[in-house]
Short mmCIF file of C-alpha atoms in Angstrom, two decimals:
data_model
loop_
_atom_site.label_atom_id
_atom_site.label_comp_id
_atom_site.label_asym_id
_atom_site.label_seq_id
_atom_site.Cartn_x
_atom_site.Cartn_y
_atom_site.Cartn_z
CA UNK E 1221 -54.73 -37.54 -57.02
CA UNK E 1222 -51.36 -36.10 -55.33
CA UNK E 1223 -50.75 -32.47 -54.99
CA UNK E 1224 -47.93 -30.36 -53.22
CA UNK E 1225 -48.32 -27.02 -52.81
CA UNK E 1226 -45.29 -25.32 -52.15
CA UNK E 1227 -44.26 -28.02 -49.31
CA UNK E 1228 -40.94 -26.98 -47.17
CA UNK E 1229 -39.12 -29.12 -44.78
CA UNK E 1230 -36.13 -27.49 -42.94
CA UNK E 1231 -34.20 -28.95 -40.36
CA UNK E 1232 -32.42 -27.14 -37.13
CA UNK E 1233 -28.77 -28.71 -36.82
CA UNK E 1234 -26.06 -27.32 -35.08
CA UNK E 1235 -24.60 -25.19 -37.14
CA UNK E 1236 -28.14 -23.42 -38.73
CA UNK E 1237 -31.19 -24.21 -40.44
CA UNK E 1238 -30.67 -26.47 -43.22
CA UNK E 1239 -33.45 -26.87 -46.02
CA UNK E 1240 -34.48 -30.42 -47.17
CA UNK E 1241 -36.97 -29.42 -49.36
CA UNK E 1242 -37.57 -25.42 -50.82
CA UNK E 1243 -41.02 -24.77 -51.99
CA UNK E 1244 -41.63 -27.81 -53.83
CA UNK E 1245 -44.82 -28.36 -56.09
CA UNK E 1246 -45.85 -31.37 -57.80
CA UNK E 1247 -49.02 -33.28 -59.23
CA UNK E 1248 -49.28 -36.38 -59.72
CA UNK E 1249 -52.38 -38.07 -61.14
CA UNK E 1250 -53.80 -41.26 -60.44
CA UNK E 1251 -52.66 -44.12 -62.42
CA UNK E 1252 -48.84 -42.46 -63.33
CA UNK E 1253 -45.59 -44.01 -62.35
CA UNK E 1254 -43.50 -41.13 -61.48
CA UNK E 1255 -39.85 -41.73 -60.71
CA UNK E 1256 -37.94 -39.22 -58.53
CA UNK E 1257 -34.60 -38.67 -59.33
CA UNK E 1258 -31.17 -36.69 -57.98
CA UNK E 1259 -28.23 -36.90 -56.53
CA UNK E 1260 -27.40 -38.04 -52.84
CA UNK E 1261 -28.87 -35.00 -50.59
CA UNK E 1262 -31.19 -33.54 -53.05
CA UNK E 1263 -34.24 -34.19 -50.88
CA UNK E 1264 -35.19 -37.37 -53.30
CA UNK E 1265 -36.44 -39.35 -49.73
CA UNK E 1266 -37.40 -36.13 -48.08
CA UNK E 1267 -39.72 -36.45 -50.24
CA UNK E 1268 -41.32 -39.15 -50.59
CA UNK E 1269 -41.13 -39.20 -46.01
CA UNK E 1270 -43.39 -36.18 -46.76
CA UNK E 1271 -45.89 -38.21 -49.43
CA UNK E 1272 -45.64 -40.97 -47.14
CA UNK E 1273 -46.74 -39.04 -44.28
CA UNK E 1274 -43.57 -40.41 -42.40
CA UNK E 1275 -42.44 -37.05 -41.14
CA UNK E 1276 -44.59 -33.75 -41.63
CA UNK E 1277 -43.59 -30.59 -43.59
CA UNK E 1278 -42.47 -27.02 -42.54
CA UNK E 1279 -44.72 -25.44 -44.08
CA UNK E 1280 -47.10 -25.90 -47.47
CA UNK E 1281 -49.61 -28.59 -48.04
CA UNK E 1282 -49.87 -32.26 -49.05
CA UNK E 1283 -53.19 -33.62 -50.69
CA UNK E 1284 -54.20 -37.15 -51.41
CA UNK E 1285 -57.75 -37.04 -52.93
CA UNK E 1286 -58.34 -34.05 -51.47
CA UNK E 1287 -57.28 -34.67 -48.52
CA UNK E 1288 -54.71 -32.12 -46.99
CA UNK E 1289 -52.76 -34.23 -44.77
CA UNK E 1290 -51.71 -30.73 -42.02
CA UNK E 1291 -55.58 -31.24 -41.29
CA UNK E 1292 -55.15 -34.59 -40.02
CA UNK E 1293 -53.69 -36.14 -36.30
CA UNK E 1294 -52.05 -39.48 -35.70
CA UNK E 1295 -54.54 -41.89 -35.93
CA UNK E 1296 -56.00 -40.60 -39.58
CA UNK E 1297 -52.58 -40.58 -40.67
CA UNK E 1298 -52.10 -44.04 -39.47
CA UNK E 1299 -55.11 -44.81 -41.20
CA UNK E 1300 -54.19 -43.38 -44.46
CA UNK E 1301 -50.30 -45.10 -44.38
CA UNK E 1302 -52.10 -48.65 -43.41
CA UNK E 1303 -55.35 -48.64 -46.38
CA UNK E 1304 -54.18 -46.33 -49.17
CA UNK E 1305 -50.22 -46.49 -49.12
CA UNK E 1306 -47.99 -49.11 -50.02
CA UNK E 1307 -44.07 -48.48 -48.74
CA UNK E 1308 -41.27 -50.49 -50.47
CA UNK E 1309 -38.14 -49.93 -48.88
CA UNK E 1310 -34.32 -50.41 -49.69
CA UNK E 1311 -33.79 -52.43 -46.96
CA UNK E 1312 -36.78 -54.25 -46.97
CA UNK E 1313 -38.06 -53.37 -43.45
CA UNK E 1314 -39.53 -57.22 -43.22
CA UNK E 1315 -39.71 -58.77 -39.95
CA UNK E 1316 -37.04 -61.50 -39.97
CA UNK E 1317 -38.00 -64.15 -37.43
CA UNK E 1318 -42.01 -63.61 -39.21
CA UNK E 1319 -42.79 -66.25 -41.78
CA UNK E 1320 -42.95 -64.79 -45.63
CA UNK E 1321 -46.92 -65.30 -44.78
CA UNK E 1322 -46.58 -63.67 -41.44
CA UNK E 1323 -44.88 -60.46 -43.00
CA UNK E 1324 -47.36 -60.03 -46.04
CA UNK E 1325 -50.55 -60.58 -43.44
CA UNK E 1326 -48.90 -57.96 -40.81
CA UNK E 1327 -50.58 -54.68 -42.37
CA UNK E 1328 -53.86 -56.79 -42.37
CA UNK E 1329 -53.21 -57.31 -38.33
CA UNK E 1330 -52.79 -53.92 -37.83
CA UNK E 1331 -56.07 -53.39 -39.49
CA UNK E 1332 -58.35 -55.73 -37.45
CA UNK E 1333 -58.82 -57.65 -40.49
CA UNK E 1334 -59.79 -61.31 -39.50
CA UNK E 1335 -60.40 -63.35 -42.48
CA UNK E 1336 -57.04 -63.02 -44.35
CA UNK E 1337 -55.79 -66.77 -45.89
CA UNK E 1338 -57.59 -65.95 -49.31
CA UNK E 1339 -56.03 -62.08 -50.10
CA UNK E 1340 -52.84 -63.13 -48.67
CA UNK E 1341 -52.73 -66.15 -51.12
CA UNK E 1342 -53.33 -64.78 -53.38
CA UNK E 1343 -50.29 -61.79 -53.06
CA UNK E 1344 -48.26 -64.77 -52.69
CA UNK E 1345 -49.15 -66.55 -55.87
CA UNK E 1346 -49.03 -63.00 -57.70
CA UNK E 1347 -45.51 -61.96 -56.52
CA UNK E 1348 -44.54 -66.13 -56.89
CA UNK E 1349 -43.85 -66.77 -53.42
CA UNK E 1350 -46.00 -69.51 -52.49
CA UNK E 1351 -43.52 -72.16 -52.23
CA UNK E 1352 -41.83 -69.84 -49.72
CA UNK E 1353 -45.12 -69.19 -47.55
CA UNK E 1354 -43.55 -70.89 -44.09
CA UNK E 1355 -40.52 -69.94 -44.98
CA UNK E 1356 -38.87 -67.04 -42.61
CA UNK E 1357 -37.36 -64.01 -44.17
CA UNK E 1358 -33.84 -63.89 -43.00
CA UNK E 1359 -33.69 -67.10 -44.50
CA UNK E 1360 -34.29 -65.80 -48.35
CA UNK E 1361 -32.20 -64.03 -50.82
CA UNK E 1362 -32.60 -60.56 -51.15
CA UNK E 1363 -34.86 -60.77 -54.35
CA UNK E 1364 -37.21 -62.73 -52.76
CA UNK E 1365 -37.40 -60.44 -49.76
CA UNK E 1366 -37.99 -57.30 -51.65
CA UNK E 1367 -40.63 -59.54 -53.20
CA UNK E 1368 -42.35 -60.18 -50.28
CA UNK E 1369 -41.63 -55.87 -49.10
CA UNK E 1370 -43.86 -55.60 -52.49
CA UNK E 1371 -46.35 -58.26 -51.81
CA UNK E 1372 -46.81 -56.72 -48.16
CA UNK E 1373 -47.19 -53.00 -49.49
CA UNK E 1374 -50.11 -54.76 -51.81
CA UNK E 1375 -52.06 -56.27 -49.35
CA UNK E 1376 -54.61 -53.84 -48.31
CA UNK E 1377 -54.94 -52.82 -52.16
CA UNK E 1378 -53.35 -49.23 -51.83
CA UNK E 1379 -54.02 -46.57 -54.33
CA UNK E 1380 -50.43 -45.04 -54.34
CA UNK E 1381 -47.07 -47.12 -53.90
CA UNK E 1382 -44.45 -45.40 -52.97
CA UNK E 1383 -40.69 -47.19 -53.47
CA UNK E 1384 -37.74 -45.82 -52.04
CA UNK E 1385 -34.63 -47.39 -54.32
CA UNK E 1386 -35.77 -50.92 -53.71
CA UNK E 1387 -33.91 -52.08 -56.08
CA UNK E 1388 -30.45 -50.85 -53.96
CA UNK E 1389 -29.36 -53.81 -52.13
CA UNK E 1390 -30.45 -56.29 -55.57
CA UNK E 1391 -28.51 -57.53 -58.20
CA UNK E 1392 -29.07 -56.68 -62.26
CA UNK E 1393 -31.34 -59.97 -62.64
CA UNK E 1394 -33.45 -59.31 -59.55
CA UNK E 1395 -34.09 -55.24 -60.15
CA UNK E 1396 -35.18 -56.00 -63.13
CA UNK E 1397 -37.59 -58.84 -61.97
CA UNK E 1398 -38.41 -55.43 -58.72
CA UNK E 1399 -38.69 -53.05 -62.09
CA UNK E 1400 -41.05 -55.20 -63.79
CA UNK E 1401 -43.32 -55.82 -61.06
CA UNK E 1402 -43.81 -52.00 -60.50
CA UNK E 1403 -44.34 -51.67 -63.92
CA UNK E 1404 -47.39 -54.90 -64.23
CA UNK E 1405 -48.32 -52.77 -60.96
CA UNK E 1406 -48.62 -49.34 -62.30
CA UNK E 1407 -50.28 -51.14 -65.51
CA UNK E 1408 -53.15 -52.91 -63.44
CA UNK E 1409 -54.18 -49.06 -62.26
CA UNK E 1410 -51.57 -48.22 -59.17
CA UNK E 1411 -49.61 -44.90 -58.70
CA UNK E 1412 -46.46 -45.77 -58.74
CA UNK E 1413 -43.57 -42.79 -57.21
CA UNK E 1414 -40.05 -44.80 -57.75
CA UNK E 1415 -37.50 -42.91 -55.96
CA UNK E 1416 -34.13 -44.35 -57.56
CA UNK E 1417 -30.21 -43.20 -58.33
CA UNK E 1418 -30.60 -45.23 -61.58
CA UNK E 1419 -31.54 -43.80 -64.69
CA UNK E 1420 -31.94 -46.99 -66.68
CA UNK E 1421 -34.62 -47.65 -63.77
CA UNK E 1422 -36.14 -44.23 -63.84
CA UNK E 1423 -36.56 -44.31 -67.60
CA UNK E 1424 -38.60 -47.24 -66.84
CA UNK E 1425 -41.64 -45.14 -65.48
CA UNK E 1426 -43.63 -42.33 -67.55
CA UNK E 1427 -42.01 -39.28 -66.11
CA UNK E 1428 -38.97 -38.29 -64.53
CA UNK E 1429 -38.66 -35.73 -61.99
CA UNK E 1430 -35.06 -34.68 -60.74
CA UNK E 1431 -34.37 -32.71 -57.33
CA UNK E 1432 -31.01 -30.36 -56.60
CA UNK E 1433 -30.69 -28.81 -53.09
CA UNK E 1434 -34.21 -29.48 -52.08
CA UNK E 1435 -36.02 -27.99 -55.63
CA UNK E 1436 -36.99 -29.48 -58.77
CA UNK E 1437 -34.94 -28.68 -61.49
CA UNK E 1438 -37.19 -31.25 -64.12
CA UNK E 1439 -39.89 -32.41 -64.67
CA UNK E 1440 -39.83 -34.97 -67.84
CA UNK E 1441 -43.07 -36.86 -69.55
CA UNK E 1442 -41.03 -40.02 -70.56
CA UNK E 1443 -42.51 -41.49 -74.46
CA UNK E 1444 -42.97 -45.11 -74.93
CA UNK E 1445 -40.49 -45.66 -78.19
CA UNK E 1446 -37.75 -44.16 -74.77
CA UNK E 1447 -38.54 -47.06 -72.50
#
């Protein structure tokens, strides 16, 4: 499904060329939940930027399906971040004077989709959120806004969901409710890449792979009697 091929991403500062990412290769196949791991400045969300199509590489090539994402300009890239890519983000990125509806339907705006009440309620009775429909988003706890960050990545049905430690800003009670919603995700057929600082939530997927300075040091198959 996913494939880098020797991807690179330097930056030009002011005091040289600093390398985010050195010759990094990875597959991924459909269907796995991946979790990225490493410590702060190891290129974890330089990574998934790159996956995301947020920010291009150096050099080397991204593929999704095939698709080598260097060949593309802005508007297929839009297209491919809006219908198969689903971003959950530490901070939520929600619109906070938007209604918990209003937020969830947003990708479907941007899409030119017109007939939206019956996928959009249903997101909001799968990630429990109903009750909170009208509801704006500054007004909710952070649990329930991370919710509605997941129901929102969801709505267009994405093949790959890409989480960059959304569980960050939660408590223990509501990253594990975030943790077990990836993981009902990942079982109903979704790529899942977890990008997280905690183990316990990394040994939650079915493979860990761990960064240092921009290369990966790991790459770990995790067994089911581990999780």
């Amino acid at each position: 499904m996913l494939k880098l091929l020797d991807v690179k991403k330097e930056y030009n500062t002011p005091s040289g060329c600093f390398s985010a990412l050195d010759s990094v290769s990875l597959c991924i196949e459909e269907g796995e939940f991946v979790a990225i791991v490493g410590k702060s400045g190891s290129g974890k969300s330089t990574l998934l930027n790159m996956i995301g199509t947020l920010d291009s590489v150096t050099s080397g090539s991204i593929l999704l399906d095939g698709q080598d994402f260097s060949t593309m300009n802005g508007r297929q890239l839009a297209e491919i971040r809006n219908q198969s890519i689903g971003f959950v983000f530490q901070r939520f990125n929600l619109e906070p004077e938007y209604t918990v509806y209003q937020n969830i339907e947003l990708p479907l705006v941007i899409n030119g989709s017109t007939q939206n009440e019956q996928r959009v309620q249903a997101v909001l009775g799968q990630l429990d959120l109903t009750s909170k429909a009208k509801l704006k988003t500054k007004l909710l706890s952070g649990g329930e806004q991370q919710r509605v960050a997941i129901a929102r990545a969801i709505i267009n049905d994405p093949k790959l969901i890409l989480a960059d430690e959304p569980c960050g800003n939660l408590d223990t009670t509501n990253s594990n409710i975030v943790m077990s919603i990836l993981q009902t995700l990942n079982q109903q057929g979704k790529t899942v890449i977890l990008v997280t600082h905690d183990q316990e939530d990394a040994r939650k997927a079915q493979r860990i792979v761990t960064l240092s300075n921009g290369r990966i040091i790991s790459d770990e198959k995790i067994s089911a009697a581990d999780i």
